[in-house]
Amino acid sequence: MSTVGRSSVRRVVRRGKPRLLLSGAFISLIGYLALAVFAAQQQLFALDHGTRAWMRLLRDEAPHLPMELVTELGDRVGLIAMIALAIPILWRVSRRWALALPVLMTGAGALQWLAKVAAGRTRPDQAPWGFPSGHVLSLVVFFGLVVYLIATASRRRRRWRALACLVAVLPVIVVAFSRLYLDRHWLSDLAGGLTIGAAYLLLAIWVVEIVLVRSEDAAPSESSRREPGTPPPR
């Protein structure tokens, strides 16, 4: 592909990328708000209680300990360990995301707290702060970023990127199932964590990949327009 062709493709991608990210974030946010309203009005009562009854039957036939271990992956200690492991790897791939990851996950924790306080919904075991699921929210943000970085990596074959994305999605599914299995969340709590986590992640990607990149690109262009030897404006 010629240089002109590559530059035109790059322009098209840059034009479409912000729109896709913001549209996805908006749709996810609308889905979360709809779930929050339905959950508050008990519109999901039959679905939530039907899922809980099915999980009770399953718990009677399966061991309890593995799910208790799996669910720790989305807890505070598990998240801190994953972030600590991810930062050195990201530093070699994208220093921007290596620096942004701790900020991103701290923001996810704050968003989780605000959403739970705003909803004020109890868990199936009557413990407070059930909606949305914080485990699912945090893991959607963390592994969703992993999926994004793998999917946009141009040096790997498409087949291997697809396989890696599936592997990254698997912990989110397993931990979400463990929260149902351990009777810690309603099904709608998990859906709420998924939607608000996706909205937050897409908005964060838009900020890091579009807004910050544009501001960095604009700074050199302004300095290059000055005559050589001309002092910068005060």
Tab-separated table of N, CA and C in Angstrom, residues 69-218:
chain	number	residue	atom	x	y	z
A	69	LEU	N	-12.693	-19.414	45.635
A	69	LEU	CA	-11.365	-19.018	45.184
A	69	LEU	C	-11.440	-18.186	43.910
A	70	VAL	N	-12.299	-18.582	42.994
A	70	VAL	CA	-12.429	-17.862	41.726
A	70	VAL	C	-12.914	-16.445	41.937
A	71	THR	N	-13.878	-16.267	42.829
A	71	THR	CA	-14.480	-14.951	43.003
A	71	THR	C	-13.504	-13.938	43.579
A	72	GLU	N	-12.415	-14.424	44.228
A	72	GLU	CA	-11.404	-13.519	44.779
A	72	GLU	C	-10.652	-12.769	43.687
A	73	LEU	N	-10.734	-13.250	42.460
A	73	LEU	CA	-10.059	-12.578	41.357
A	73	LEU	C	-10.581	-11.159	41.157
A	74	GLY	N	-11.860	-10.938	41.427
A	74	GLY	CA	-12.431	-9.612	41.271
A	74	GLY	C	-12.438	-8.806	42.538
A	75	ASP	N	-11.842	-9.338	43.624
A	75	ASP	CA	-11.769	-8.602	44.880
A	75	ASP	C	-10.588	-7.640	44.843
A	76	ARG	N	-10.463	-6.843	45.913
A	76	ARG	CA	-9.441	-5.787	45.932
A	76	ARG	C	-8.033	-6.358	45.803
A	77	VAL	N	-7.744	-7.410	46.542
A	77	VAL	CA	-6.401	-7.994	46.504
A	77	VAL	C	-6.102	-8.561	45.123
A	78	GLY	N	-7.073	-9.264	44.550
A	78	GLY	CA	-6.880	-9.826	43.222
A	78	GLY	C	-6.652	-8.759	42.169
A	79	LEU	N	-7.395	-7.661	42.239
A	79	LEU	CA	-7.241	-6.578	41.274
A	79	LEU	C	-5.881	-5.905	41.413
A	80	ILE	N	-5.454	-5.665	42.648
A	80	ILE	CA	-4.147	-5.031	42.857
A	80	ILE	C	-3.033	-5.910	42.296
A	81	ALA	N	-3.153	-7.226	42.498
A	81	ALA	CA	-2.138	-8.147	41.971
A	81	ALA	C	-2.118	-8.116	40.442
A	82	MET	N	-3.289	-8.092	39.812
A	82	MET	CA	-3.339	-8.068	38.350
A	82	MET	C	-2.795	-6.758	37.805
A	83	ILE	N	-3.106	-5.646	38.465
A	83	ILE	CA	-2.583	-4.353	38.021
A	83	ILE	C	-1.065	-4.324	38.136
A	84	ALA	N	-0.537	-4.853	39.248
A	84	ALA	CA	0.917	-4.885	39.446
A	84	ALA	C	1.609	-5.732	38.381
A	85	LEU	N	0.968	-6.811	37.958
A	85	LEU	CA	1.544	-7.647	36.903
A	85	LEU	C	1.408	-7.005	35.528
A	86	ALA	N	0.326	-6.262	35.322
A	86	ALA	CA	0.049	-5.705	33.996
A	86	ALA	C	0.917	-4.496	33.676
A	87	ILE	N	1.260	-3.677	34.670
A	87	ILE	CA	1.987	-2.435	34.402
A	87	ILE	C	3.344	-2.679	33.723
A	88	PRO	N	4.198	-3.620	34.203
A	88	PRO	CA	5.467	-3.846	33.501
A	88	PRO	C	5.279	-4.340	32.068
A	89	ILE	N	4.238	-5.143	31.844
A	89	ILE	CA	3.981	-5.623	30.485
A	89	ILE	C	3.527	-4.480	29.595
A	90	LEU	N	2.611	-3.659	30.105
A	90	LEU	CA	2.124	-2.520	29.330
A	90	LEU	C	3.232	-1.512	29.045
A	91	TRP	N	4.185	-1.394	29.956
A	91	TRP	CA	5.255	-0.424	29.780
A	91	TRP	C	6.060	-0.706	28.509
A	92	ARG	N	6.156	-1.985	28.143
A	92	ARG	CA	6.877	-2.359	26.924
A	92	ARG	C	6.005	-2.209	25.685
A	93	VAL	N	4.690	-2.249	25.871
A	93	VAL	CA	3.764	-2.172	24.739
A	93	VAL	C	3.274	-0.741	24.515
A	94	SER	N	2.794	-0.115	25.582
A	94	SER	CA	2.240	1.238	25.501
A	94	SER	C	2.446	1.926	26.845
A	95	ARG	N	3.406	2.837	26.887
A	95	ARG	CA	3.685	3.528	28.150
A	95	ARG	C	2.521	4.418	28.561
A	96	ARG	N	1.786	4.902	27.585
A	96	ARG	CA	0.617	5.726	27.907
A	96	ARG	C	-0.391	4.944	28.733
A	97	TRP	N	-0.664	3.696	28.305
A	97	TRP	CA	-1.631	2.878	29.041
A	97	TRP	C	-1.043	2.330	30.338
A	98	ALA	N	0.267	2.130	30.390
A	98	ALA	CA	0.897	1.694	31.644
A	98	ALA	C	0.718	2.748	32.726
A	99	LEU	N	0.809	4.015	32.349
A	99	LEU	CA	0.597	5.102	33.305
A	99	LEU	C	-0.882	5.314	33.593
A	100	ALA	N	-1.725	5.056	32.585
A	100	ALA	CA	-3.154	5.315	32.741
A	100	ALA	C	-3.880	4.217	33.509
A	101	LEU	N	-3.335	2.993	33.513
A	101	LEU	CA	-4.050	1.867	34.117
A	101	LEU	C	-4.375	2.077	35.598
A	102	PRO	N	-3.413	2.476	36.454
A	102	PRO	CA	-3.786	2.694	37.866
A	102	PRO	C	-4.857	3.764	38.038
A	103	VAL	N	-4.770	4.827	37.241
A	103	VAL	CA	-5.790	5.882	37.306
A	103	VAL	C	-7.142	5.340	36.860
A	104	LEU	N	-7.115	4.542	35.799
A	104	LEU	CA	-8.351	3.964	35.268
A	104	LEU	C	-9.029	3.073	36.304
A	105	MET	N	-8.270	2.221	36.978
A	105	MET	CA	-8.858	1.303	37.948
A	105	MET	C	-9.271	2.018	39.234
A	106	THR	N	-8.547	3.069	39.613
A	106	THR	CA	-8.982	3.872	40.756
A	106	THR	C	-10.311	4.544	40.464
A	107	GLY	N	-10.444	5.064	39.236
A	107	GLY	CA	-11.718	5.653	38.834
A	107	GLY	C	-12.840	4.638	38.812
A	108	ALA	N	-12.527	3.401	38.419
A	108	ALA	CA	-13.541	2.345	38.424
A	108	ALA	C	-14.014	2.047	39.846
A	109	GLY	N	-13.080	2.075	40.797
A	109	GLY	CA	-13.470	1.871	42.196
A	109	GLY	C	-14.366	2.982	42.711
A	110	ALA	N	-14.042	4.227	42.350
A	110	ALA	CA	-14.875	5.356	42.767
A	110	ALA	C	-16.254	5.286	42.107
A	111	LEU	N	-16.286	4.917	40.819
A	111	LEU	CA	-17.558	4.785	40.121
A	111	LEU	C	-18.410	3.685	40.742
A	112	GLN	N	-17.774	2.591	41.101
A	112	GLN	CA	-18.483	1.488	41.764
A	112	GLN	C	-19.153	1.952	43.052
A	113	TRP	N	-18.421	2.693	43.867
A	113	TRP	CA	-18.962	3.181	45.140
A	113	TRP	C	-20.139	4.127	44.912
A	114	LEU	N	-19.984	5.052	43.971
A	114	LEU	CA	-21.056	6.010	43.697
A	114	LEU	C	-22.308	5.310	43.179
A	115	ALA	N	-22.117	4.339	42.273
A	115	ALA	CA	-23.263	3.631	41.705
A	115	ALA	C	-23.992	2.814	42.763
A	116	LYS	N	-23.247	2.165	43.645
A	116	LYS	CA	-23.876	1.363	44.695
A	116	LYS	C	-24.643	2.240	45.680
A	117	VAL	N	-24.058	3.374	46.055
A	117	VAL	CA	-24.734	4.283	46.982
A	117	VAL	C	-25.994	4.854	46.343
A	118	ALA	N	-25.905	5.207	45.058
A	118	ALA	CA	-27.061	5.783	44.373
A	118	ALA	C	-28.202	4.775	44.248
A	119	ALA	N	-27.861	3.507	43.974
A	119	ALA	CA	-28.899	2.487	43.806
A	119	ALA	C	-29.471	2.040	45.154
A	120	GLY	N	-28.601	1.807	46.131
A	120	GLY	CA	-29.055	1.395	47.456
A	120	GLY	C	-29.810	0.081	47.477
A	121	ARG	N	-29.438	-0.848	46.635
A	121	ARG	CA	-30.148	-2.124	46.524
A	121	ARG	C	-29.433	-3.205	47.321
A	122	THR	N	-30.173	-4.009	48.045
A	122	THR	CA	-29.576	-5.089	48.831
A	122	THR	C	-29.268	-6.295	47.953
A	123	ARG	N	-28.381	-7.136	48.451
A	123	ARG	CA	-28.002	-8.371	47.767
A	123	ARG	C	-29.023	-9.475	48.085
A	124	PRO	N	-28.921	-10.610	47.426
A	124	PRO	CA	-29.831	-11.724	47.741
A	124	PRO	C	-29.759	-12.180	49.201
A	125	ASP	N	-28.571	-12.058	49.824
A	125	ASP	CA	-28.426	-12.434	51.229
A	125	ASP	C	-28.706	-11.271	52.179
A	126	GLN	N	-29.308	-10.204	51.641
A	126	GLN	CA	-29.703	-9.012	52.400
A	126	GLN	C	-28.526	-8.130	52.821
A	127	ALA	N	-27.324	-8.417	52.359
A	127	ALA	CA	-26.203	-7.514	52.595
A	127	ALA	C	-26.392	-6.262	51.731
A	128	PRO	N	-25.834	-5.123	52.139
A	128	PRO	CA	-26.048	-3.885	51.390
A	128	PRO	C	-25.210	-3.822	50.122
A	129	TRP	N	-25.507	-2.804	49.330
A	129	TRP	CA	-24.728	-2.427	48.157
A	129	TRP	C	-24.615	-3.561	47.136
A	130	GLY	N	-25.749	-3.964	46.607
A	130	GLY	CA	-25.741	-5.054	45.644
A	130	GLY	C	-25.640	-4.621	44.201
A	131	PHE	N	-26.272	-3.508	43.853
A	131	PHE	CA	-26.337	-3.086	42.445
A	131	PHE	C	-25.479	-1.846	42.238
A	132	PRO	N	-24.592	-1.880	41.232
A	132	PRO	CA	-24.204	-2.985	40.354
A	132	PRO	C	-23.116	-3.845	40.996
A	133	SER	N	-22.805	-4.953	40.358
A	133	SER	CA	-21.748	-5.821	40.859
A	133	SER	C	-20.388	-5.150	40.668
A	134	GLY	N	-19.697	-4.906	41.792
A	134	GLY	CA	-18.383	-4.283	41.697
A	134	GLY	C	-17.342	-5.200	41.083
A	135	HIS	N	-17.444	-6.500	41.349
A	135	HIS	CA	-16.507	-7.447	40.746
A	135	HIS	C	-16.605	-7.407	39.213
A	136	VAL	N	-17.818	-7.459	38.719
A	136	VAL	CA	-18.004	-7.454	37.262
A	136	VAL	C	-17.566	-6.119	36.676
A	137	LEU	N	-17.938	-5.023	37.319
A	137	LEU	CA	-17.545	-3.697	36.826
A	137	LEU	C	-16.029	-3.595	36.698
A	138	SER	N	-15.311	-3.961	37.751
A	138	SER	CA	-13.853	-3.832	37.739
A	138	SER	C	-13.205	-4.748	36.706
A	139	LEU	N	-13.695	-5.975	36.608
A	139	LEU	CA	-13.098	-6.917	35.658
A	139	LEU	C	-13.431	-6.554	34.215
A	140	VAL	N	-14.615	-5.999	33.976
A	140	VAL	CA	-14.952	-5.528	32.627
A	140	VAL	C	-13.996	-4.419	32.206
A	141	VAL	N	-13.680	-3.515	33.124
A	141	VAL	CA	-12.754	-2.431	32.810
A	141	VAL	C	-11.351	-2.979	32.561
A	142	PHE	N	-10.872	-3.845	33.450
A	142	PHE	CA	-9.501	-4.357	33.324
A	142	PHE	C	-9.337	-5.240	32.092
A	143	PHE	N	-10.159	-6.285	32.006
A	143	PHE	CA	-9.997	-7.212	30.883
A	143	PHE	C	-10.559	-6.630	29.585
A	144	GLY	N	-11.493	-5.686	29.694
A	144	GLY	CA	-11.942	-4.994	28.488
A	144	GLY	C	-10.814	-4.198	27.857
A	145	LEU	N	-9.984	-3.578	28.689
A	145	LEU	CA	-8.808	-2.876	28.162
A	145	LEU	C	-7.828	-3.862	27.538
A	146	VAL	N	-7.660	-5.021	28.173
A	146	VAL	CA	-6.786	-6.053	27.601
A	146	VAL	C	-7.290	-6.473	26.221
A	147	VAL	N	-8.593	-6.689	26.108
A	147	VAL	CA	-9.176	-7.079	24.817
A	147	VAL	C	-8.957	-5.982	23.788
A	148	TYR	N	-9.153	-4.735	24.186
A	148	TYR	CA	-8.966	-3.614	23.248
A	148	TYR	C	-7.531	-3.555	22.739
A	149	LEU	N	-6.566	-3.687	23.637
A	149	LEU	CA	-5.165	-3.599	23.229
A	149	LEU	C	-4.760	-4.781	22.353
A	150	ILE	N	-5.302	-5.957	22.660
A	150	ILE	CA	-4.997	-7.124	21.820
A	150	ILE	C	-5.643	-6.976	20.444
A	151	ALA	N	-6.910	-6.544	20.424
A	151	ALA	CA	-7.632	-6.434	19.156
A	151	ALA	C	-7.032	-5.384	18.235
A	152	THR	N	-6.424	-4.339	18.802
A	152	THR	CA	-5.855	-3.274	17.978
A	152	THR	C	-4.372	-3.473	17.710
A	153	ALA	N	-3.811	-4.589	18.185
A	153	ALA	CA	-2.398	-4.873	17.915
A	153	ALA	C	-2.255	-5.335	16.472
A	154	SER	N	-1.441	-4.654	15.703
A	154	SER	CA	-1.325	-4.953	14.269
A	154	SER	C	-0.247	-5.988	13.958
A	155	ARG	N	0.587	-6.346	14.920
A	155	ARG	CA	1.704	-7.249	14.634
A	155	ARG	C	1.333	-8.719	14.763
A	156	ARG	N	0.187	-9.003	15.301
A	156	ARG	CA	-0.212	-10.401	15.487
A	156	ARG	C	-1.252	-10.799	14.447
A	157	ARG	N	-1.286	-12.085	14.139
A	157	ARG	CA	-2.288	-12.577	13.208
A	157	ARG	C	-3.671	-12.475	13.802
A	158	ARG	N	-4.642	-12.295	12.944
A	158	ARG	CA	-6.016	-12.102	13.406
A	158	ARG	C	-6.508	-13.307	14.206
A	159	ARG	N	-6.122	-14.505	13.810
A	159	ARG	CA	-6.558	-15.725	14.510
A	159	ARG	C	-6.061	-15.730	15.954
A	160	TRP	N	-4.794	-15.356	16.145
A	160	TRP	CA	-4.221	-15.358	17.494
A	160	TRP	C	-4.797	-14.223	18.328
A	161	ARG	N	-5.092	-13.105	17.702
A	161	ARG	CA	-5.708	-11.998	18.441
A	161	ARG	C	-7.103	-12.375	18.918
A	162	ALA	N	-7.860	-13.061	18.059
A	162	ALA	CA	-9.210	-13.494	18.447
A	162	ALA	C	-9.155	-14.491	19.596
A	163	LEU	N	-8.199	-15.416	19.533
A	163	LEU	CA	-8.049	-16.403	20.609
A	163	LEU	C	-7.653	-15.723	21.919
A	164	ALA	N	-6.728	-14.768	21.845
A	164	ALA	CA	-6.305	-14.056	23.052
A	164	ALA	C	-7.448	-13.252	23.658
A	165	CYS	N	-8.294	-12.667	22.812
A	165	CYS	CA	-9.450	-11.920	23.307
A	165	CYS	C	-10.430	-12.837	24.038
A	166	LEU	N	-10.649	-14.029	23.494
A	166	LEU	CA	-11.537	-14.990	24.150
A	166	LEU	C	-10.989	-15.401	25.515
A	167	VAL	N	-9.674	-15.607	25.591
A	167	VAL	CA	-9.049	-15.973	26.862
A	167	VAL	C	-9.197	-14.837	27.874
A	168	ALA	N	-9.094	-13.588	27.416
A	168	ALA	CA	-9.221	-12.445	28.316
A	168	ALA	C	-10.660	-12.263	28.808
A	169	VAL	N	-11.636	-12.640	27.992
A	169	VAL	CA	-13.042	-12.506	28.388
A	169	VAL	C	-13.431	-13.583	29.399
A	170	LEU	N	-12.758	-14.735	29.352
A	170	LEU	CA	-13.130	-15.874	30.192
A	170	LEU	C	-13.148	-15.550	31.694
A	171	PRO	N	-12.155	-14.832	32.254
A	171	PRO	CA	-12.219	-14.535	33.703
A	171	PRO	C	-13.445	-13.718	34.098
A	172	VAL	N	-13.882	-12.820	33.239
A	172	VAL	CA	-15.075	-12.020	33.542
A	172	VAL	C	-16.298	-12.923	33.655
A	173	ILE	N	-16.429	-13.865	32.733
A	173	ILE	CA	-17.575	-14.774	32.738
A	173	ILE	C	-17.544	-15.678	33.966
A	174	VAL	N	-16.366	-16.222	34.275
A	174	VAL	CA	-16.245	-17.156	35.402
A	174	VAL	C	-16.522	-16.449	36.731
A	175	VAL	N	-15.962	-15.253	36.914
A	175	VAL	CA	-16.187	-14.523	38.160
A	175	VAL	C	-17.648	-14.098	38.275
A	176	ALA	N	-18.250	-13.668	37.177
A	176	ALA	CA	-19.668	-13.297	37.210
A	176	ALA	C	-20.525	-14.493	37.625
A	177	PHE	N	-20.204	-15.665	37.092
A	177	PHE	CA	-20.935	-16.872	37.477
A	177	PHE	C	-20.735	-17.191	38.952
A	178	SER	N	-19.513	-16.976	39.447
A	178	SER	CA	-19.236	-17.270	40.857
A	178	SER	C	-20.034	-16.361	41.780
A	179	ARG	N	-20.301	-15.125	41.362
A	179	ARG	CA	-21.086	-14.212	42.201
A	179	ARG	C	-22.532	-14.686	42.312
A	180	LEU	N	-23.052	-15.257	41.234
A	180	LEU	CA	-24.388	-15.855	41.294
A	180	LEU	C	-24.371	-17.122	42.139
A	181	TYR	N	-23.362	-17.926	41.918
A	181	TYR	CA	-23.262	-19.213	42.604
A	181	TYR	C	-23.173	-19.041	44.120
A	182	LEU	N	-22.428	-18.034	44.562
A	182	LEU	CA	-22.242	-17.778	45.993
A	182	LEU	C	-23.364	-16.940	46.593
A	183	ASP	N	-24.372	-16.643	45.794
A	183	ASP	CA	-25.555	-15.903	46.256
A	183	ASP	C	-25.196	-14.483	46.718
A	184	ARG	N	-24.218	-13.879	46.043
A	184	ARG	CA	-23.785	-12.539	46.403
A	184	ARG	C	-24.432	-11.452	45.547
A	185	HIS	N	-25.020	-11.858	44.422
A	185	HIS	CA	-25.622	-10.870	43.529
A	185	HIS	C	-26.806	-11.465	42.788
A	186	TRP	N	-27.724	-10.577	42.410
A	186	TRP	CA	-28.770	-10.923	41.467
A	186	TRP	C	-28.194	-10.889	40.051
A	187	LEU	N	-28.881	-11.534	39.132
A	187	LEU	CA	-28.452	-11.498	37.735
A	187	LEU	C	-28.430	-10.067	37.208
A	188	SER	N	-29.414	-9.262	37.601
A	188	SER	CA	-29.460	-7.874	37.135
A	188	SER	C	-28.301	-7.054	37.706
A	189	ASP	N	-27.772	-7.431	38.873
A	189	ASP	CA	-26.590	-6.754	39.405
A	189	ASP	C	-25.389	-6.951	38.476
A	190	LEU	N	-25.262	-8.175	37.964
A	190	LEU	CA	-24.163	-8.472	37.045
A	190	LEU	C	-24.322	-7.692	35.739
A	191	ALA	N	-25.555	-7.626	35.240
A	191	ALA	CA	-25.809	-6.863	34.015
A	191	ALA	C	-25.509	-5.384	34.232
A	192	GLY	N	-25.843	-4.868	35.416
A	192	GLY	CA	-25.536	-3.476	35.719
A	192	GLY	C	-24.045	-3.219	35.746
A	193	GLY	N	-23.263	-4.123	36.349
A	193	GLY	CA	-21.818	-3.976	36.358
A	193	GLY	C	-21.218	-4.036	34.970
A	194	LEU	N	-21.780	-4.911	34.122
A	194	LEU	CA	-21.297	-5.038	32.753
A	194	LEU	C	-21.520	-3.756	31.960
A	195	THR	N	-22.729	-3.206	32.037
A	195	THR	CA	-23.061	-2.047	31.208
A	195	THR	C	-22.332	-0.782	31.663
A	196	ILE	N	-22.327	-0.517	32.962
A	196	ILE	CA	-21.658	0.710	33.407
A	196	ILE	C	-20.134	0.578	33.283
A	197	GLY	N	-19.613	-0.636	33.453
A	197	GLY	CA	-18.185	-0.845	33.252
A	197	GLY	C	-17.790	-0.628	31.797
A	198	ALA	N	-18.616	-1.112	30.865
A	198	ALA	CA	-18.332	-0.923	29.438
A	198	ALA	C	-18.410	0.553	29.064
A	199	ALA	N	-19.410	1.260	29.593
A	199	ALA	CA	-19.531	2.687	29.307
A	199	ALA	C	-18.312	3.456	29.807
A	200	TYR	N	-17.894	3.158	31.019
A	200	TYR	CA	-16.736	3.832	31.613
A	200	TYR	C	-15.459	3.524	30.820
A	201	LEU	N	-15.277	2.261	30.435
A	201	LEU	CA	-14.075	1.871	29.702
A	201	LEU	C	-14.009	2.541	28.335
A	202	LEU	N	-15.119	2.541	27.601
A	202	LEU	CA	-15.124	3.154	26.268
A	202	LEU	C	-14.855	4.647	26.346
A	203	LEU	N	-15.416	5.303	27.351
A	203	LEU	CA	-15.157	6.725	27.524
A	203	LEU	C	-13.689	6.963	27.869
A	204	ALA	N	-13.105	6.098	28.705
A	204	ALA	CA	-11.691	6.234	29.061
A	204	ALA	C	-10.792	6.027	27.852
A	205	ILE	N	-11.116	5.043	27.011
A	205	ILE	CA	-10.330	4.817	25.791
A	205	ILE	C	-10.408	6.033	24.885
A	206	TRP	N	-11.591	6.628	24.784
A	206	TRP	CA	-11.756	7.836	23.972
A	206	TRP	C	-10.864	8.964	24.497
A	207	VAL	N	-10.808	9.132	25.806
A	207	VAL	CA	-9.987	10.198	26.387
A	207	VAL	C	-8.500	9.935	26.129
A	208	VAL	N	-8.042	8.705	26.393
A	208	VAL	CA	-6.618	8.396	26.282
A	208	VAL	C	-6.162	8.320	24.831
A	209	GLU	N	-6.950	7.665	23.987
A	209	GLU	CA	-6.532	7.414	22.609
A	209	GLU	C	-6.858	8.563	21.648
A	210	ILE	N	-7.860	9.357	21.950
A	210	ILE	CA	-8.269	10.411	21.027
A	210	ILE	C	-7.908	11.794	21.563
A	211	VAL	N	-8.403	12.121	22.744
A	211	VAL	CA	-8.203	13.472	23.273
A	211	VAL	C	-6.730	13.727	23.566
A	212	LEU	N	-6.079	12.829	24.305
A	212	LEU	CA	-4.678	13.040	24.666
A	212	LEU	C	-3.759	12.965	23.459
A	213	VAL	N	-4.048	12.049	22.529
A	213	VAL	CA	-3.214	11.932	21.331
A	213	VAL	C	-3.323	13.186	20.490
A	214	ARG	N	-4.531	13.729	20.338
A	214	ARG	CA	-4.704	14.956	19.563
A	214	ARG	C	-3.978	16.129	20.207
A	215	SER	N	-4.028	16.212	21.535
A	215	SER	CA	-3.340	17.309	22.209
A	215	SER	C	-1.827	17.180	22.055
A	216	GLU	N	-1.315	15.934	22.063
A	216	GLU	CA	0.112	15.727	21.854
A	216	GLU	C	0.516	16.044	20.419
A	217	ASP	N	-0.353	15.701	19.451
A	217	ASP	CA	-0.048	15.991	18.050
A	217	ASP	C	-0.110	17.483	17.766
A	218	ALA	N	-0.992	18.195	18.484
A	218	ALA	CA	-1.146	19.629	18.236
A	218	ALA	C	0.037	20.419	18.747
